[in-house]
């Protein structure tokens, strides 16, 4: 019974299949955790969504910013750009079913027994664990409701960038969404910087990666995240696992087997590979 944590798939279906084959993944026995950004940029977003959905309870995923952007495109809020390679998915006969399944997925995974958290971008340094859970539930509730397009239409924007428990409505949801799905750098006080996307050594002072600001959450839990391909899986402190290694950008797809902390990686494949083949 293995727990397998995989970084951003971004439509790289063949690579996901080959990576899971390396660890002999069996959905009847093992659990697959996915950091989000299942779709966009890579060649086979449709196959990825169909496959992940088919795994049922064997998968635990978190939504990423590209997954939310797909929902916004479907809702007519954002434009479908050719570089995202989403047209086959949007034109598929089961697109409605896949979208309705996707918008009911979580933005946060927590395993208390393992003391493990997964979120696409990370956990805001300004949050305690109760706030983390509460904000995740609020996003998930509105995404699964009939008014989800209203939320998607308002999620774009970089403000507010400082947490206040008195935040309410769409401003509160926007901050939480940015923290869970877009955050990279913070100011020393934990306020989010939503502009810099570089590697930490090139970031202007006083910005720090969110995971370099110690909080009660990071002291109690290990955190696995994706989103930040420029890190190439490096530079995070002990207990913080950066799993996006930029497969869709010509890098690799990375998996961590949690049980023994063994890493697996898969470079781009030019042909379809099935588990067990």
PDB file of N, CA and C in Angstrom, residues 151-210:
ATOM      1  N   UNK A 151     -17.518  33.195  -8.883  1.00  0.00           N
ATOM      2  CA  UNK A 151     -16.213  33.094  -8.234  1.00  0.00           C
ATOM      3  C   UNK A 151     -15.083  33.107  -9.259  1.00  0.00           C
ATOM      4  N   UNK A 152     -15.206  32.336 -10.316  1.00  0.00           N
ATOM      5  CA  UNK A 152     -14.148  32.257 -11.325  1.00  0.00           C
ATOM      6  C   UNK A 152     -13.910  33.610 -11.984  1.00  0.00           C
ATOM      7  N   UNK A 153     -14.972  34.369 -12.185  1.00  0.00           N
ATOM      8  CA  UNK A 153     -14.848  35.684 -12.808  1.00  0.00           C
ATOM      9  C   UNK A 153     -14.103  36.669 -11.915  1.00  0.00           C
ATOM     10  N   UNK A 154     -14.129  36.435 -10.622  1.00  0.00           N
ATOM     11  CA  UNK A 154     -13.509  37.380  -9.681  1.00  0.00           C
ATOM     12  C   UNK A 154     -12.163  36.914  -9.148  1.00  0.00           C
ATOM     13  N   UNK A 155     -11.727  35.706  -9.515  1.00  0.00           N
ATOM     14  CA  UNK A 155     -10.505  35.178  -8.895  1.00  0.00           C
ATOM     15  C   UNK A 155      -9.241  35.794  -9.482  1.00  0.00           C
ATOM     16  N   UNK A 156      -9.334  36.412 -10.654  1.00  0.00           N
ATOM     17  CA  UNK A 156      -8.142  36.992 -11.267  1.00  0.00           C
ATOM     18  C   UNK A 156      -7.824  38.331 -10.621  1.00  0.00           C
ATOM     19  N   UNK A 157      -6.605  38.463 -10.140  1.00  0.00           N
ATOM     20  CA  UNK A 157      -6.185  39.687  -9.469  1.00  0.00           C
ATOM     21  C   UNK A 157      -5.213  39.355  -8.349  1.00  0.00           C
ATOM     22  N   UNK A 158      -4.375  40.317  -8.001  1.00  0.00           N
ATOM     23  CA  UNK A 158      -3.306  40.086  -7.028  1.00  0.00           C
ATOM     24  C   UNK A 158      -3.611  40.637  -5.644  1.00  0.00           C
ATOM     25  N   UNK A 159      -4.751  41.279  -5.478  1.00  0.00           N
ATOM     26  CA  UNK A 159      -5.114  41.876  -4.190  1.00  0.00           C
ATOM     27  C   UNK A 159      -6.447  41.310  -3.710  1.00  0.00           C
ATOM     28  N   UNK A 160      -6.606  41.199  -2.379  1.00  0.00           N
ATOM     29  CA  UNK A 160      -5.651  41.555  -1.317  1.00  0.00           C
ATOM     30  C   UNK A 160      -4.499  40.552  -1.237  1.00  0.00           C
ATOM     31  N   UNK A 161      -3.348  41.030  -0.796  1.00  0.00           N
ATOM     32  CA  UNK A 161      -2.198  40.145  -0.688  1.00  0.00           C
ATOM     33  C   UNK A 161      -1.767  39.904   0.756  1.00  0.00           C
ATOM     34  N   UNK A 162      -2.489  40.478   1.726  1.00  0.00           N
ATOM     35  CA  UNK A 162      -2.231  40.233   3.141  1.00  0.00           C
ATOM     36  C   UNK A 162      -3.493  39.658   3.773  1.00  0.00           C
ATOM     37  N   UNK A 163      -3.308  38.631   4.585  1.00  0.00           N
ATOM     38  CA  UNK A 163      -4.448  37.969   5.192  1.00  0.00           C
ATOM     39  C   UNK A 163      -4.974  38.750   6.383  1.00  0.00           C
ATOM     40  N   UNK A 164      -6.274  38.782   6.464  1.00  0.00           N
ATOM     41  CA  UNK A 164      -6.981  39.324   7.611  1.00  0.00           C
ATOM     42  C   UNK A 164      -8.226  38.477   7.773  1.00  0.00           C
ATOM     43  N   UNK A 165      -8.449  37.938   8.955  1.00  0.00           N
ATOM     44  CA  UNK A 165      -9.582  37.044   9.133  1.00  0.00           C
ATOM     45  C   UNK A 165     -10.914  37.756   8.944  1.00  0.00           C
ATOM     46  N   UNK A 166     -10.875  39.084   8.887  1.00  0.00           N
ATOM     47  CA  UNK A 166     -12.092  39.846   8.649  1.00  0.00           C
ATOM     48  C   UNK A 166     -12.403  39.983   7.160  1.00  0.00           C
ATOM     49  N   UNK A 167     -11.488  39.546   6.306  1.00  0.00           N
ATOM     50  CA  UNK A 167     -11.790  39.536   4.878  1.00  0.00           C
ATOM     51  C   UNK A 167     -13.050  38.727   4.631  1.00  0.00           C
ATOM     52  N   UNK A 168     -13.818  39.163   3.672  1.00  0.00           N
ATOM     53  CA  UNK A 168     -15.064  38.460   3.395  1.00  0.00           C
ATOM     54  C   UNK A 168     -15.349  38.455   1.903  1.00  0.00           C
ATOM     55  N   UNK A 169     -16.300  37.655   1.525  1.00  0.00           N
ATOM     56  CA  UNK A 169     -16.773  37.644   0.147  1.00  0.00           C
ATOM     57  C   UNK A 169     -15.704  37.260  -0.861  1.00  0.00           C
ATOM     58  N   UNK A 170     -15.778  37.891  -2.024  1.00  0.00           N
ATOM     59  CA  UNK A 170     -14.885  37.539  -3.124  1.00  0.00           C
ATOM     60  C   UNK A 170     -13.448  37.918  -2.839  1.00  0.00           C
ATOM     61  N   UNK A 171     -13.203  38.970  -2.060  1.00  0.00           N
ATOM     62  CA  UNK A 171     -11.827  39.341  -1.706  1.00  0.00           C
ATOM     63  C   UNK A 171     -11.171  38.238  -0.880  1.00  0.00           C
ATOM     64  N   UNK A 172     -11.906  37.688   0.049  1.00  0.00           N
ATOM     65  CA  UNK A 172     -11.390  36.593   0.869  1.00  0.00           C
ATOM     66  C   UNK A 172     -11.079  35.367   0.000  1.00  0.00           C
ATOM     67  N   UNK A 173     -12.007  35.043  -0.887  1.00  0.00           N
ATOM     68  CA  UNK A 173     -11.806  33.897  -1.765  1.00  0.00           C
ATOM     69  C   UNK A 173     -10.621  34.116  -2.708  1.00  0.00           C
ATOM     70  N   UNK A 174     -10.437  35.353  -3.188  1.00  0.00           N
ATOM     71  CA  UNK A 174      -9.318  35.630  -4.096  1.00  0.00           C
ATOM     72  C   UNK A 174      -7.983  35.450  -3.375  1.00  0.00           C
ATOM     73  N   UNK A 175      -7.867  35.968  -2.165  1.00  0.00           N
ATOM     74  CA  UNK A 175      -6.618  35.779  -1.421  1.00  0.00           C
ATOM     75  C   UNK A 175      -6.341  34.287  -1.226  1.00  0.00           C
ATOM     76  N   UNK A 176      -7.342  33.552  -0.785  1.00  0.00           N
ATOM     77  CA  UNK A 176      -7.148  32.135  -0.513  1.00  0.00           C
ATOM     78  C   UNK A 176      -6.775  31.371  -1.782  1.00  0.00           C
ATOM     79  N   UNK A 177      -7.418  31.710  -2.890  1.00  0.00           N
ATOM     80  CA  UNK A 177      -7.108  31.042  -4.155  1.00  0.00           C
ATOM     81  C   UNK A 177      -5.681  31.336  -4.591  1.00  0.00           C
ATOM     82  N   UNK A 178      -5.248  32.580  -4.445  1.00  0.00           N
ATOM     83  CA  UNK A 178      -3.870  32.924  -4.793  1.00  0.00           C
ATOM     84  C   UNK A 178      -2.878  32.171  -3.916  1.00  0.00           C
ATOM     85  N   UNK A 179      -3.181  32.049  -2.634  1.00  0.00           N
ATOM     86  CA  UNK A 179      -2.272  31.334  -1.737  1.00  0.00           C
ATOM     87  C   UNK A 179      -2.188  29.858  -2.100  1.00  0.00           C
ATOM     88  N   UNK A 180      -3.317  29.236  -2.339  1.00  0.00           N
ATOM     89  CA  UNK A 180      -3.321  27.804  -2.633  1.00  0.00           C
ATOM     90  C   UNK A 180      -2.793  27.476  -4.023  1.00  0.00           C
ATOM     91  N   UNK A 181      -2.972  28.378  -5.007  1.00  0.00           N
ATOM     92  CA  UNK A 181      -2.712  27.981  -6.391  1.00  0.00           C
ATOM     93  C   UNK A 181      -1.692  28.834  -7.146  1.00  0.00           C
ATOM     94  N   UNK A 182      -1.302  30.025  -6.639  1.00  0.00           N
ATOM     95  CA  UNK A 182      -0.413  30.895  -7.421  1.00  0.00           C
ATOM     96  C   UNK A 182       0.829  31.375  -6.663  1.00  0.00           C
ATOM     97  N   UNK A 183       0.844  31.287  -5.373  1.00  0.00           N
ATOM     98  CA  UNK A 183       1.894  31.860  -4.539  1.00  0.00           C
ATOM     99  C   UNK A 183       3.268  31.259  -4.823  1.00  0.00           C
ATOM    100  N   UNK A 184       4.282  32.130  -4.795  1.00  0.00           N
ATOM    101  CA  UNK A 184       5.682  31.705  -4.790  1.00  0.00           C
ATOM    102  C   UNK A 184       6.450  32.442  -3.686  1.00  0.00           C
ATOM    103  N   UNK A 185       6.484  33.753  -3.810  1.00  0.00           N
ATOM    104  CA  UNK A 185       7.257  34.565  -2.868  1.00  0.00           C
ATOM    105  C   UNK A 185       6.352  35.313  -1.901  1.00  0.00           C
ATOM    106  N   UNK A 186       6.936  35.616  -0.737  1.00  0.00           N
ATOM    107  CA  UNK A 186       6.268  36.436   0.269  1.00  0.00           C
ATOM    108  C   UNK A 186       7.241  37.486   0.788  1.00  0.00           C
ATOM    109  N   UNK A 187       6.684  38.516   1.375  1.00  0.00           N
ATOM    110  CA  UNK A 187       7.478  39.465   2.152  1.00  0.00           C
ATOM    111  C   UNK A 187       7.754  38.847   3.523  1.00  0.00           C
ATOM    112  N   UNK A 188       8.714  39.363   4.264  1.00  0.00           N
ATOM    113  CA  UNK A 188       9.040  38.769   5.576  1.00  0.00           C
ATOM    114  C   UNK A 188       7.850  38.667   6.521  1.00  0.00           C
ATOM    115  N   UNK A 189       6.862  39.550   6.379  1.00  0.00           N
ATOM    116  CA  UNK A 189       5.680  39.483   7.237  1.00  0.00           C
ATOM    117  C   UNK A 189       4.647  38.485   6.741  1.00  0.00           C
ATOM    118  N   UNK A 190       4.945  37.808   5.645  1.00  0.00           N
ATOM    119  CA  UNK A 190       4.042  36.790   5.117  1.00  0.00           C
ATOM    120  C   UNK A 190       3.081  37.269   4.053  1.00  0.00           C
ATOM    121  N   UNK A 191       3.030  38.579   3.782  1.00  0.00           N
ATOM    122  CA  UNK A 191       2.178  39.062   2.692  1.00  0.00           C
ATOM    123  C   UNK A 191       2.666  38.508   1.362  1.00  0.00           C
ATOM    124  N   UNK A 192       1.756  38.226   0.473  1.00  0.00           N
ATOM    125  CA  UNK A 192       2.100  37.581  -0.793  1.00  0.00           C
ATOM    126  C   UNK A 192       2.650  38.588  -1.796  1.00  0.00           C
ATOM    127  N   UNK A 193       3.674  38.161  -2.532  1.00  0.00           N
ATOM    128  CA  UNK A 193       4.097  38.880  -3.727  1.00  0.00           C
ATOM    129  C   UNK A 193       3.661  38.046  -4.916  1.00  0.00           C
ATOM    130  N   UNK A 194       2.849  38.618  -5.787  1.00  0.00           N
ATOM    131  CA  UNK A 194       2.288  37.867  -6.901  1.00  0.00           C
ATOM    132  C   UNK A 194       2.940  38.225  -8.227  1.00  0.00           C
ATOM    133  N   UNK A 195       4.109  38.860  -8.173  1.00  0.00           N
ATOM    134  CA  UNK A 195       4.763  39.321  -9.396  1.00  0.00           C
ATOM    135  C   UNK A 195       5.983  38.472  -9.741  1.00  0.00           C
ATOM    136  N   UNK A 196       6.880  38.279  -8.799  1.00  0.00           N
ATOM    137  CA  UNK A 196       8.139  37.583  -9.078  1.00  0.00           C
ATOM    138  C   UNK A 196       7.903  36.096  -9.305  1.00  0.00           C
ATOM    139  N   UNK A 197       8.457  35.572 -10.396  1.00  0.00           N
ATOM    140  CA  UNK A 197       8.325  34.156 -10.728  1.00  0.00           C
ATOM    141  C   UNK A 197       9.681  33.490 -10.909  1.00  0.00           C
ATOM    142  N   UNK A 198      10.732  34.161 -10.496  1.00  0.00           N
ATOM    143  CA  UNK A 198      12.091  33.690 -10.740  1.00  0.00           C
ATOM    144  C   UNK A 198      12.499  32.639  -9.719  1.00  0.00           C
ATOM    145  N   UNK A 199      13.738  32.192  -9.805  1.00  0.00           N
ATOM    146  CA  UNK A 199      14.288  31.320  -8.773  1.00  0.00           C
ATOM    147  C   UNK A 199      14.660  32.175  -7.568  1.00  0.00           C
ATOM    148  N   UNK A 200      14.709  31.597  -6.369  1.00  0.00           N
ATOM    149  CA  UNK A 200      14.950  32.393  -5.164  1.00  0.00           C
ATOM    150  C   UNK A 200      16.210  33.242  -5.194  1.00  0.00           C
ATOM    151  N   UNK A 201      17.308  32.738  -5.755  1.00  0.00           N
ATOM    152  CA  UNK A 201      18.550  33.497  -5.725  1.00  0.00           C
ATOM    153  C   UNK A 201      18.509  34.749  -6.602  1.00  0.00           C
ATOM    154  N   UNK A 202      17.535  34.834  -7.486  1.00  0.00           N
ATOM    155  CA  UNK A 202      17.402  36.003  -8.348  1.00  0.00           C
ATOM    156  C   UNK A 202      16.281  36.944  -7.899  1.00  0.00           C
ATOM    157  N   UNK A 203      15.591  36.591  -6.824  1.00  0.00           N
ATOM    158  CA  UNK A 203      14.470  37.409  -6.368  1.00  0.00           C
ATOM    159  C   UNK A 203      14.975  38.674  -5.684  1.00  0.00           C
ATOM    160  N   UNK A 204      14.323  39.793  -5.895  1.00  0.00           N
ATOM    161  CA  UNK A 204      14.743  41.035  -5.243  1.00  0.00           C
ATOM    162  C   UNK A 204      14.457  40.994  -3.745  1.00  0.00           C
ATOM    163  N   UNK A 205      15.323  41.635  -2.975  1.00  0.00           N
ATOM    164  CA  UNK A 205      15.084  41.768  -1.535  1.00  0.00           C
ATOM    165  C   UNK A 205      13.849  42.633  -1.325  1.00  0.00           C
ATOM    166  N   UNK A 206      13.071  42.377  -0.298  1.00  0.00           N
ATOM    167  CA  UNK A 206      13.263  41.387   0.776  1.00  0.00           C
ATOM    168  C   UNK A 206      12.477  40.105   0.555  1.00  0.00           C
ATOM    169  N   UNK A 207      12.112  39.771  -0.682  1.00  0.00           N
ATOM    170  CA  UNK A 207      11.253  38.624  -0.934  1.00  0.00           C
ATOM    171  C   UNK A 207      11.919  37.314  -0.537  1.00  0.00           C
ATOM    172  N   UNK A 208      11.090  36.405  -0.013  1.00  0.00           N
ATOM    173  CA  UNK A 208      11.537  35.064   0.349  1.00  0.00           C
ATOM    174  C   UNK A 208      10.530  34.053  -0.198  1.00  0.00           C
ATOM    175  N   UNK A 209      11.001  32.855  -0.573  1.00  0.00           N
ATOM    176  CA  UNK A 209      10.029  31.815  -0.896  1.00  0.00           C
ATOM    177  C   UNK A 209       9.114  31.576   0.301  1.00  0.00           C
ATOM    178  N   UNK A 210       7.869  31.296   0.041  1.00  0.00           N
ATOM    179  CA  UNK A 210       6.905  31.124   1.131  1.00  0.00           C
ATOM    180  C   UNK A 210       7.375  30.094   2.144  1.00  0.00           C
TER     181      UNK A 210
END
